[in-house]
Coordinates of C-alpha atoms in Angstrom, one line a residue:
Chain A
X1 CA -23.4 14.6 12.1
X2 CA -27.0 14.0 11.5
X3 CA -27.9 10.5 11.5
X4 CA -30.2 10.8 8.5
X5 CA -27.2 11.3 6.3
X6 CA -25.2 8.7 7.4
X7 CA -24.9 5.5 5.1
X8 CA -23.4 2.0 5.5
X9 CA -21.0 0.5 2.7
X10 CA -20.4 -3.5 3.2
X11 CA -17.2 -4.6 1.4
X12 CA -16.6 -8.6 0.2
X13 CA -13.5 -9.9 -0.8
X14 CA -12.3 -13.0 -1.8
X15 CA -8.8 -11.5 -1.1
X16 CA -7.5 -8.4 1.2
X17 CA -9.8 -6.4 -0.2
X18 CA -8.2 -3.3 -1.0
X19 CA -9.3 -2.9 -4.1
X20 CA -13.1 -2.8 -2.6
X21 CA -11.8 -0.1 0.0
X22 CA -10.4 2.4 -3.1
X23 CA -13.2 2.2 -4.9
X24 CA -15.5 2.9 -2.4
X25 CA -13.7 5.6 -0.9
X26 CA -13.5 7.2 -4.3
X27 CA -17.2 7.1 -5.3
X28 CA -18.0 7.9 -2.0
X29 CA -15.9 11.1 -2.3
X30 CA -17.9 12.4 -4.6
X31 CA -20.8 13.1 -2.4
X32 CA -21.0 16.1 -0.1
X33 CA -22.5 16.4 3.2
X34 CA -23.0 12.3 3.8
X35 CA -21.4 10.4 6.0
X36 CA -20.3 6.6 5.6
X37 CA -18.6 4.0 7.7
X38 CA -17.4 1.1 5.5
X39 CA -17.2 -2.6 6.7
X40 CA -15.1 -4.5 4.9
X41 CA -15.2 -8.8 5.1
X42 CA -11.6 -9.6 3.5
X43 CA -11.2 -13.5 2.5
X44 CA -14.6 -14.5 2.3
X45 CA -14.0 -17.8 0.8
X46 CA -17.7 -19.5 1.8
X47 CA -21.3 -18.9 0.6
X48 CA -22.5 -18.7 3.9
X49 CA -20.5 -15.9 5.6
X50 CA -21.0 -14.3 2.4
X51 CA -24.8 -14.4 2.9
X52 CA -24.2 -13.5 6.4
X53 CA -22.5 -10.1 5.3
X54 CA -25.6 -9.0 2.8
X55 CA -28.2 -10.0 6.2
X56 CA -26.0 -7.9 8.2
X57 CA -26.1 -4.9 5.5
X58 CA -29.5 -5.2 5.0
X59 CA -30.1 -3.6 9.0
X60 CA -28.7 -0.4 7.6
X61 CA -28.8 2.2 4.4
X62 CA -26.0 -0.2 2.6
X63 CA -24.5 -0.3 -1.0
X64 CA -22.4 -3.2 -1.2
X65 CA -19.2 -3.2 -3.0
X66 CA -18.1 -7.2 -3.8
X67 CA -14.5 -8.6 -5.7
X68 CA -14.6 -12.1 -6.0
X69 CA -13.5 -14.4 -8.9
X70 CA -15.8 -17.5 -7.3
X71 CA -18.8 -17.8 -8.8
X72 CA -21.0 -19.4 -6.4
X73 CA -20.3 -16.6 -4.4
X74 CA -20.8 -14.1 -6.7
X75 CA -24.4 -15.6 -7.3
X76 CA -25.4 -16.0 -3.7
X77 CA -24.5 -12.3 -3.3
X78 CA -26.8 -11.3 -5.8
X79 CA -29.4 -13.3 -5.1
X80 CA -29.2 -11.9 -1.3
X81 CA -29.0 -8.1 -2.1
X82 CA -31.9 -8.3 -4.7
X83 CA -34.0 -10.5 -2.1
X84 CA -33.4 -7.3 0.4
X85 CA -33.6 -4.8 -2.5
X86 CA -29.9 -3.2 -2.1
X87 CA -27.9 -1.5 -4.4
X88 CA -24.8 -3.6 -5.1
X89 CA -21.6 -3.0 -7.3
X90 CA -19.7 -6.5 -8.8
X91 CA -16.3 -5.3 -9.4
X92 CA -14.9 -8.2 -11.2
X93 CA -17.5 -9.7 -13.2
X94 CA -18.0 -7.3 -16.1
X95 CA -14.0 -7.2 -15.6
X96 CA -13.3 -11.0 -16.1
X97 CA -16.0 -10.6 -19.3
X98 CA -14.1 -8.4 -21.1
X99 CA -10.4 -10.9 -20.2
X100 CA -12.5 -14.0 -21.4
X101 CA -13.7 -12.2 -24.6
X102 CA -10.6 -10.8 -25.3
X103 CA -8.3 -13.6 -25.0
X104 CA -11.2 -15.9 -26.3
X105 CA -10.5 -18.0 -22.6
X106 CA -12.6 -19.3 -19.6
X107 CA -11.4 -17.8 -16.7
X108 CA -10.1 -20.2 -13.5
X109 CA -12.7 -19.3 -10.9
X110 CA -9.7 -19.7 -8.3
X111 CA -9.9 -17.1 -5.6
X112 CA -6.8 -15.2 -4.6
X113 CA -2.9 -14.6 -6.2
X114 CA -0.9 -17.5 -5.4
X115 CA 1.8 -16.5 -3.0
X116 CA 4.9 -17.6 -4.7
X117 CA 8.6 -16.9 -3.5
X118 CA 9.0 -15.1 -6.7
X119 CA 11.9 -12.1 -7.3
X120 CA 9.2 -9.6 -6.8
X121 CA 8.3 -10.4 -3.4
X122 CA 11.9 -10.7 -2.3
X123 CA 12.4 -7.4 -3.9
X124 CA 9.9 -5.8 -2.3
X125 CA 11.1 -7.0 1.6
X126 CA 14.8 -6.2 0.6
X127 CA 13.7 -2.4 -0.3
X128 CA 12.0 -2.5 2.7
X129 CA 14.4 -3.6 5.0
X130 CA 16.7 -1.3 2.3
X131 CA 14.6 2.3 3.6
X132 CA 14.9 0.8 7.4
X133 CA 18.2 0.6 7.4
X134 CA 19.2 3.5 5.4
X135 CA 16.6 6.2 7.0
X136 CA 17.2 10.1 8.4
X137 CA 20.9 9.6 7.1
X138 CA 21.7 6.5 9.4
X139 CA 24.4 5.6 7.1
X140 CA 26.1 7.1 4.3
X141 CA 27.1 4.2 2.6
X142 CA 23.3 3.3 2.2
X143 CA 23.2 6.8 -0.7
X144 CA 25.6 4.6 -3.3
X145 CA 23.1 1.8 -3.3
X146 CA 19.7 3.6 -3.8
X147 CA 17.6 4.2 -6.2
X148 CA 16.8 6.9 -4.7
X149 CA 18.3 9.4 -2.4
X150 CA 15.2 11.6 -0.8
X151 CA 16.8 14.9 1.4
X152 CA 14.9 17.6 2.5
X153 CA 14.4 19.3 6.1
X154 CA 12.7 18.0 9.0
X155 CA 8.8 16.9 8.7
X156 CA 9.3 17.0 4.4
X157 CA 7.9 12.9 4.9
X158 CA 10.8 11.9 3.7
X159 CA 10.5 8.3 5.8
X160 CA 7.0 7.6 4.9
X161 CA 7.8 8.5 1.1
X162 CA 10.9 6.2 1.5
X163 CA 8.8 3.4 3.0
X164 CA 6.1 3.8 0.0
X165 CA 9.0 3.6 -2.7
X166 CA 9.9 0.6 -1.2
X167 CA 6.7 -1.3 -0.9
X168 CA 6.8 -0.1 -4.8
X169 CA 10.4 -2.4 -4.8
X170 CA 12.6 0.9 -5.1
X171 CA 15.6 1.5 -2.5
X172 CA 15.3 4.9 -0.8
X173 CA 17.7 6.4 1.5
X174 CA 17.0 9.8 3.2
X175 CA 19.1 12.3 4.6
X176 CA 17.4 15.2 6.7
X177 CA 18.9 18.7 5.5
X178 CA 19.5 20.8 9.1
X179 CA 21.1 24.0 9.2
X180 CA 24.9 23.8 10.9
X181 CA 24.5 19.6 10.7
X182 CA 27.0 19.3 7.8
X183 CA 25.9 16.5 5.3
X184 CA 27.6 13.1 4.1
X185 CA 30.2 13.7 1.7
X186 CA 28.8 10.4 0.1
X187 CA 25.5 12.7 -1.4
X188 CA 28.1 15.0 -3.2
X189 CA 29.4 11.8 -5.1
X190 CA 26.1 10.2 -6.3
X191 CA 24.2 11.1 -9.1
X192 CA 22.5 14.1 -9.2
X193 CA 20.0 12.2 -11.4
X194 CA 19.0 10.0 -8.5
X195 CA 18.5 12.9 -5.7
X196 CA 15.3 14.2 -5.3
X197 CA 14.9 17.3 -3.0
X198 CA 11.7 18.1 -1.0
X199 CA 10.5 21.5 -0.5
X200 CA 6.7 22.5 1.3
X201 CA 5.2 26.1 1.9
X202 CA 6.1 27.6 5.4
X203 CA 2.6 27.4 6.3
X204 CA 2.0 24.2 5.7
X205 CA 5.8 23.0 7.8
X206 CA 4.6 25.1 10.8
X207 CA 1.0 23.4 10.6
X208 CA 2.6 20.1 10.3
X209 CA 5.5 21.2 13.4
X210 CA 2.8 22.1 15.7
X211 CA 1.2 19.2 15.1
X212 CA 3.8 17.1 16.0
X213 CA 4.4 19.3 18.7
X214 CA 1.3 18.7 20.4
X215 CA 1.6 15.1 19.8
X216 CA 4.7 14.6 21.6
X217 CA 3.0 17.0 24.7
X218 CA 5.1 19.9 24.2
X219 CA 3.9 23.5 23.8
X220 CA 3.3 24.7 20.0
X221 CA 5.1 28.1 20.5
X222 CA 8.8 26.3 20.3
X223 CA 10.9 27.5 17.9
X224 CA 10.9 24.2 16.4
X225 CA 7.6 25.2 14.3
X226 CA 8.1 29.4 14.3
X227 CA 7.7 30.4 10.9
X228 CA 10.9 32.5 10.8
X229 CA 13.3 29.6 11.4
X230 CA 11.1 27.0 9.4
X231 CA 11.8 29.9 6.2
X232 CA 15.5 30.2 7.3
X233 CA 15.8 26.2 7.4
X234 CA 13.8 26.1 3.7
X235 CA 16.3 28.8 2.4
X236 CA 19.2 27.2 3.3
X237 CA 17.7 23.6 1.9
X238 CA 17.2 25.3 -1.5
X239 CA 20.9 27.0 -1.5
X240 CA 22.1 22.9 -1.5
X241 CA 19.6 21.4 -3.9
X242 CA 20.6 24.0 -6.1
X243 CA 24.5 23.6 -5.8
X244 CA 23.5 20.1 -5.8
X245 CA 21.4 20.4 -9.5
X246 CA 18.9 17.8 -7.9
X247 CA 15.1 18.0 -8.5
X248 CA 12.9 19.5 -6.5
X249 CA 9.6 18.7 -5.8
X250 CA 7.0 20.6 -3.9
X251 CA 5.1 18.4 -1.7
X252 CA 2.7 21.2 0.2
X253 CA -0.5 19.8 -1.9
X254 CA 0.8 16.1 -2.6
X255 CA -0.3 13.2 -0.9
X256 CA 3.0 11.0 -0.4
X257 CA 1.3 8.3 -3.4
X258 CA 1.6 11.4 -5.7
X259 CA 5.2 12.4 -4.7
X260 CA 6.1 8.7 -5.4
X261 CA 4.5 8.2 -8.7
X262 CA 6.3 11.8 -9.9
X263 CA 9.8 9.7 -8.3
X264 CA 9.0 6.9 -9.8
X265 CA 8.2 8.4 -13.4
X266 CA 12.1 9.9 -13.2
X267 CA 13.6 7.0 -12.1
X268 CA 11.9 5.1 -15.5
X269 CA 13.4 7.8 -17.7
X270 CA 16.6 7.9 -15.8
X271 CA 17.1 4.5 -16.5
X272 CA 16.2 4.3 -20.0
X273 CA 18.2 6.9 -20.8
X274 CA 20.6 5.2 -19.2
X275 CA 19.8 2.0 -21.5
Chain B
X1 CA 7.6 -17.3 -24.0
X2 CA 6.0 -17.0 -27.2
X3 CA 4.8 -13.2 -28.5
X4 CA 1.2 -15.0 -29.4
X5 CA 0.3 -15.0 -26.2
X6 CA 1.5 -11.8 -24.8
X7 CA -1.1 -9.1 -24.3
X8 CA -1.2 -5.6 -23.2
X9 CA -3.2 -4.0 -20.8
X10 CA -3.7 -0.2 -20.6
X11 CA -4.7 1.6 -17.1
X12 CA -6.0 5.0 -17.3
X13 CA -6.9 7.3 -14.1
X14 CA -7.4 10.0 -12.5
X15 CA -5.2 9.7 -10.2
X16 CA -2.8 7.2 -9.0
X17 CA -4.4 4.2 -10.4
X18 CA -3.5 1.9 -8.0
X19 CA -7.3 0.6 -8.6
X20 CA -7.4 -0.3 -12.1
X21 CA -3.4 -2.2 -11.2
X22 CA -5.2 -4.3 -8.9
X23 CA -8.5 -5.0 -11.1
X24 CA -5.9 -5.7 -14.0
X25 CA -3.4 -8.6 -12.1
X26 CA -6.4 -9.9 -10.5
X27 CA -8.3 -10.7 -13.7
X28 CA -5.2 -11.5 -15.4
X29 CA -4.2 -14.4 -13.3
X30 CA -7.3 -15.5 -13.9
X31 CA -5.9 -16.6 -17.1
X32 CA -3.4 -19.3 -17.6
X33 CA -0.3 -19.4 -20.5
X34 CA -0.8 -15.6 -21.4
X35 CA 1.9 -12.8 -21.0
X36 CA 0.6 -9.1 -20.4
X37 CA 2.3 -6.5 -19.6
X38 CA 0.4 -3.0 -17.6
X39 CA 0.9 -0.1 -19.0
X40 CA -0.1 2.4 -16.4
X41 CA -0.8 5.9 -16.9
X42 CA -2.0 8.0 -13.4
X43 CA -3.3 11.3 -13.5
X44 CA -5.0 11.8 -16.4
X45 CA -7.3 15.1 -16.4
X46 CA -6.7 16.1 -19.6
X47 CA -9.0 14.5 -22.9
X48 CA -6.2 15.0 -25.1
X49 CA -4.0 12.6 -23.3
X50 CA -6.3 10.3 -22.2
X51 CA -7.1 9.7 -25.8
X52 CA -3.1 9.5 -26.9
X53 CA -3.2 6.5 -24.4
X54 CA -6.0 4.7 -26.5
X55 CA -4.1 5.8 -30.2
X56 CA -0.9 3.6 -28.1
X57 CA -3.3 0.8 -27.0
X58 CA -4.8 0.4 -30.3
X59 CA -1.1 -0.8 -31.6
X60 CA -1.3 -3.8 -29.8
X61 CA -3.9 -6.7 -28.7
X62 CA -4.7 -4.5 -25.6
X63 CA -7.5 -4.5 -22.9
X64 CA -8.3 -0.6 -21.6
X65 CA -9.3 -0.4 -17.8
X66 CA -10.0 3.1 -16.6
X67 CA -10.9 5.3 -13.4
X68 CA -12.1 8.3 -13.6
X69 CA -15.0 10.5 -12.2
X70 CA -14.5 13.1 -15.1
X71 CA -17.1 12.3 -17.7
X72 CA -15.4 14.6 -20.3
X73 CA -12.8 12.1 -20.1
X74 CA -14.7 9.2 -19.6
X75 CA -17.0 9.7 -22.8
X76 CA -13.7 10.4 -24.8
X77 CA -12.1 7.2 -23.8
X78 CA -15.1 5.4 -24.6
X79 CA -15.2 7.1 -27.8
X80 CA -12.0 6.0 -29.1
X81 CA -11.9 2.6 -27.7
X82 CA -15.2 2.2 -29.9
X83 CA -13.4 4.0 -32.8
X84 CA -10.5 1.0 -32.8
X85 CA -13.0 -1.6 -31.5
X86 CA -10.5 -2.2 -28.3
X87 CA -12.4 -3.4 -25.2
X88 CA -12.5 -1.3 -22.5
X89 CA -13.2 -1.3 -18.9
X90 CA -15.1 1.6 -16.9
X91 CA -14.6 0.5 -13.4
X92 CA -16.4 4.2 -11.9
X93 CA -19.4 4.8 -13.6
X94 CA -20.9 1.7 -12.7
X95 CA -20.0 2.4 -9.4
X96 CA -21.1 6.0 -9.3
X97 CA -24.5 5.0 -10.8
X98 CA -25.3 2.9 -7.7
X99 CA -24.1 5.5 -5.6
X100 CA -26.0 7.9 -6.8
X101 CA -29.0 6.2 -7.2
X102 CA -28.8 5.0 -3.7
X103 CA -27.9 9.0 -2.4
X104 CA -30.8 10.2 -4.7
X105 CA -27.8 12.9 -5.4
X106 CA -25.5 13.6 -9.1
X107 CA -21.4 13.1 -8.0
X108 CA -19.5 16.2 -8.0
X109 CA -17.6 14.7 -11.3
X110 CA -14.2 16.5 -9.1
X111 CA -11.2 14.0 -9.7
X112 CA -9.0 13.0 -7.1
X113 CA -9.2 13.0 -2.7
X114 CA -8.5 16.1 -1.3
X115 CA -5.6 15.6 0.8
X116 CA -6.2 17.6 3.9
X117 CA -3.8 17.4 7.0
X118 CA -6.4 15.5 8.6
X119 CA -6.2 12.9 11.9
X120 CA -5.6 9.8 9.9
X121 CA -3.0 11.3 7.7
X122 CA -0.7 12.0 10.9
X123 CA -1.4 8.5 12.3
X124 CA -0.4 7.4 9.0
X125 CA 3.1 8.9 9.4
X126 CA 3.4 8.6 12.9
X127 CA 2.8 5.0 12.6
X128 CA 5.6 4.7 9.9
X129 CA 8.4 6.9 11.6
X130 CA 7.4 4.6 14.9
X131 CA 7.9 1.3 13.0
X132 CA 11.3 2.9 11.8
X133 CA 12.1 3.9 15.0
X134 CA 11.6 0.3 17.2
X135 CA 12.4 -1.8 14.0
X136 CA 14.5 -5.4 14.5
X137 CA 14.4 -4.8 18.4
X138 CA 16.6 -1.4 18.6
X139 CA 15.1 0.2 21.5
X140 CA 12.9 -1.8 23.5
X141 CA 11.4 1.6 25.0
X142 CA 8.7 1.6 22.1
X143 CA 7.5 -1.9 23.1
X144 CA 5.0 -0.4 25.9
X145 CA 3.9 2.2 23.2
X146 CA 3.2 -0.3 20.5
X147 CA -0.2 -1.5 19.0
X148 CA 1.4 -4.7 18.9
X149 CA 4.4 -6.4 19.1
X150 CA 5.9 -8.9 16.5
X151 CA 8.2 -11.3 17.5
X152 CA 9.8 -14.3 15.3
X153 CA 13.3 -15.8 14.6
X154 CA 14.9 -13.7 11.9
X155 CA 13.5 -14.3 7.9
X156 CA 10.2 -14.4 9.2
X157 CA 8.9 -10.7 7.6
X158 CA 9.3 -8.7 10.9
X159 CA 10.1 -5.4 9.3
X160 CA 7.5 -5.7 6.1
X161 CA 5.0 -6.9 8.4
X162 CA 6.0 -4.1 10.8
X163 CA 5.6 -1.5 7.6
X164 CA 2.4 -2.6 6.4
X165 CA 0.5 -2.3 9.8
X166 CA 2.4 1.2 9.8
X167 CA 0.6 2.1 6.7
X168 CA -2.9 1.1 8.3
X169 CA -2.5 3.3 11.0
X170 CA -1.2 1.1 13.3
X171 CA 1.7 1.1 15.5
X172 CA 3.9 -2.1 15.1
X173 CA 7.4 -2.7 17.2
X174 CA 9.3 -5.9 16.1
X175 CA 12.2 -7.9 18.5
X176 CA 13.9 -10.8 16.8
X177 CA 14.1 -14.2 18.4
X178 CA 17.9 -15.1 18.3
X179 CA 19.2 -18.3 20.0
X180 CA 21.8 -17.0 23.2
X181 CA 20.7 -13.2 22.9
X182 CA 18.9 -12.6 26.0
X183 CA 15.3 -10.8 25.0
X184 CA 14.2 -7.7 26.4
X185 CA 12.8 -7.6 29.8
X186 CA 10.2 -4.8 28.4
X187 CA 8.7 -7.6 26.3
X188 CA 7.5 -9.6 29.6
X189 CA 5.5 -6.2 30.7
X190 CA 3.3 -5.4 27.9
X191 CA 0.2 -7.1 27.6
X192 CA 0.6 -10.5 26.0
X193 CA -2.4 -9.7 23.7
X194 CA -0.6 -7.4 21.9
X195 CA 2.5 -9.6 21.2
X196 CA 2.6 -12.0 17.7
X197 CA 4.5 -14.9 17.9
X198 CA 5.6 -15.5 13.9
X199 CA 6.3 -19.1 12.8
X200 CA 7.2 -20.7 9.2
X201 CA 8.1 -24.2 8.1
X202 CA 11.7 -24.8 8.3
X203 CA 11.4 -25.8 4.1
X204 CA 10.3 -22.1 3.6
X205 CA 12.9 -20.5 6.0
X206 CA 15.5 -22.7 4.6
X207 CA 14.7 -21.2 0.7
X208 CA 14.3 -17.6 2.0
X209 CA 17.6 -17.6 4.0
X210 CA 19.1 -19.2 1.3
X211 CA 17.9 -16.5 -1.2
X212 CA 19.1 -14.0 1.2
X213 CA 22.8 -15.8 1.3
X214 CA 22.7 -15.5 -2.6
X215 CA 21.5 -11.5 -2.7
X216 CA 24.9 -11.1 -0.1
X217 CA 26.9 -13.2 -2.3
X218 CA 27.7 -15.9 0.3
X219 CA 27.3 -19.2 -0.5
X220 CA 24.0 -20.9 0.2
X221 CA 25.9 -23.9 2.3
X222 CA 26.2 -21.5 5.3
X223 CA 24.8 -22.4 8.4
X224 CA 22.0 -19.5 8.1
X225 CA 20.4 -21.6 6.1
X226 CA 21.0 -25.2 7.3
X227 CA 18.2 -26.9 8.3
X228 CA 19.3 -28.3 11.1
X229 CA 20.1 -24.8 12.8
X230 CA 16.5 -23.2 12.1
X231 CA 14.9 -26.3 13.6
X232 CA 16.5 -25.3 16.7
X233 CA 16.1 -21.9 16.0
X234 CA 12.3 -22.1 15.6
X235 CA 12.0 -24.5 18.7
X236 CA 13.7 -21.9 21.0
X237 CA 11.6 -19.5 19.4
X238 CA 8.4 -21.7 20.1
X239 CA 9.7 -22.2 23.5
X240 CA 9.6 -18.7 24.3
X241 CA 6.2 -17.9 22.5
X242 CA 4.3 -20.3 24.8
X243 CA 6.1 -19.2 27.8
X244 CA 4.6 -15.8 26.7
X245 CA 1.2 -17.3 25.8
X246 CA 1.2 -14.9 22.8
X247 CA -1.2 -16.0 19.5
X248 CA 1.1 -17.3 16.8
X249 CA 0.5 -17.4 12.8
X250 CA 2.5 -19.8 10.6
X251 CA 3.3 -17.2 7.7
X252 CA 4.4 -20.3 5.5
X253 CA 1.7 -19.6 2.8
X254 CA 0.7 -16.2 3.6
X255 CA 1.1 -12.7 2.1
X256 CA 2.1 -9.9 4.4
X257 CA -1.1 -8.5 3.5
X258 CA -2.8 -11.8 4.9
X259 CA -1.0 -11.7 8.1
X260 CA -1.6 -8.5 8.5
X261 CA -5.5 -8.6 8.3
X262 CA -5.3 -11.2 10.8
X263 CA -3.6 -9.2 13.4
X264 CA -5.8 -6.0 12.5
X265 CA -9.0 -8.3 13.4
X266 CA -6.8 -9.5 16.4
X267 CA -6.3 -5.4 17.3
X268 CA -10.0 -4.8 16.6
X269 CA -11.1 -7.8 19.1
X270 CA -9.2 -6.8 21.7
X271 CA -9.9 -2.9 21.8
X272 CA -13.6 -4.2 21.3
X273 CA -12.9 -6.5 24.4
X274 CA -11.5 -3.5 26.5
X275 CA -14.3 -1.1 25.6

């Protein structure tokens, strides 16, 4: 990595920050060959660390990337990067604009969502605590009560796609599909509607195997990640999604965010059909 | 709540669009006395829908906020916005213009990360299956392995907490604190840095266990949620986190993303510390 290419992007938040984080990533994507370490300063609720941030980017090749719905802050940020001369992006100003102009409204200028015990919150822990309980098949009783019931074979992500269903408040159970390990007789008595199977190119298992492999220290020539018994395993998957009618989605080229959202999108139309 | 005051906002992207979700609840709680409602539509890389989207906005009061580093489908957006007069919001191109005026370089215009099997996605995963695996104190083995370990009386968001820190890559194991159950001896071994004592006001733990009593359908008069009993419950548990001499946050008032940013600067300190 040649130094010369490398570049510095300073996040500021008035909250987490997340949003600051995507959208850098994704403009930064877009640019070949150049490498970039973000900082990000979550909660900056103060004009001074605020100021203190744009000093600290102005030692390096910086853009920064600011959310904040405080004014002051917002000013002193802009004052300080045009005082250095760097290149800065205000995420929620022109956004607030358009709100105010469209609902013909000042907005608050209070920083941060309000934390409230509200139904969505609790919803979100319980699915949580829902795909803990409920994960690689722990207990059958957990299929009747999902949302969604995820099988596939081993190293499908069927516990991290679980886990992101439930921070989206949706109850996942998952049940790992192994050749000779005979399944709960619970999945033949939910709704086919409500199983999703997952199915990935050899290749890709056997990459994924050996990887896991040489994480846990053993050698990557097991059987565990041979091609021929990862093709024997996916065969005998598809033989019960299809006596099972479920959908089947290939995840080989998804990132678990885009397995979920395709989930998510039938479970919406499975329920108002249902409606 | 009357229909006057209900707005819709539309959120176009190129992918998920978890971006223009956040952009759109943060500016609309900016706003008191309105009702909106998101209408999210993720993966748009085709003109043709992108403008159907816009033909459905334009039948209500709506707000369009989009995402996308395709400017085929950011000029047609634009373009029909304009057409109905609807405002819109292009959270990229602003963006991309600083970028690539600070790069001296044009963006590739390609939509979407590539989703390689790299490092981080692996931690990613392994950091979920881990916080699966030592969840709620089941096998005080992963305790030496952890990034850090949470510890609190139970209600105090162990297990989200857990998750969240899973999805940043990090490695979180979680033991409740339970009057009379002896805790495991593993947790006097591992560096007391790394533990996280979790505390909440007795008010707040009161309401969520109560909450909890309703979701089971007991009744909310149970001794869970007494008062009395989680005073003593979160004076053992105090008890034990000094005897540990572990950091402790009061979650009373916080999001699990705020708790968790704490304890990822906590992580950061101490690795920096080590180094």
């Amino acid at each position: 990595m040649s130094l010369k290419n490398l570049y510095y992007i300073y996040t500021i938040s008035d909250s987490i920050g997340e949003t600051n984080g995507r959208i850098a990533r994704a403009a930064a994507n877009q640019f070949d060959e150049r490498e970039y370490i973000i900082k990000n300063y979550p909660f900056v609720l103060d004009v001074k660390l605020a100021e203190y941030v744009v000093d600290e980017a102005a030692e390096h090749s910086s853009i920064v990337i600011f959310t904040t719905v405080i004014a002051e802050i917002r000013k002193a940020i802009i004052a300080r990067c045009k005082q250095y001369g760097i290149k800065y992006i205000d995420v929620m100003e022109p956004t607030l604009a358009v709100f105010e102009s469209h609902l013909n409204e000042k907005s608050r200028n209070e920083p941060g969502a309000t934390h409230r015990l509200d139904a969505n919150y609790f919803r979100r822990i319980d699915a949580i605590e829902f795909a803990v309980k409920y994960d690689d098949g722990k207990d059958p009783r957990g299929l009747k009560k999902a949302d969604v019931v995820i099988i596939g074979v081993s190293r499908t992500s069927k516990t991290p796609l679980s886990m992101y269903m439930a921070n989206n408040h949706y109850k996942a159970a998952n049940v790992p599909i192994v050749p000779g390990v005979p399944l709960p007789a619970e999945l033949y008595q939910v709704d086919r509607k409500k199983i999703v199977g997952l199915v990935t190119s050899p290749q890709k298992l056997s990459e994924i195997r050996q990887e896991r492999l040489r994480a846990m220290g053993l050698g990557a020539q097991a059987n565990y990640a041979s091609l021929e018994r990862i093709i024997e395993e996916l065969e005998y998957a598809d033989g019960i999604m299809k006596k099972l009618g479920c959908p089947v989605i290939d995840v080989s080229n998804k990132a678990i965010e885009e397995t979920a959202s395709v989930i998510i999108e039938m479970i919406k139309k499975k329920n108002e059909e249902e409606v």
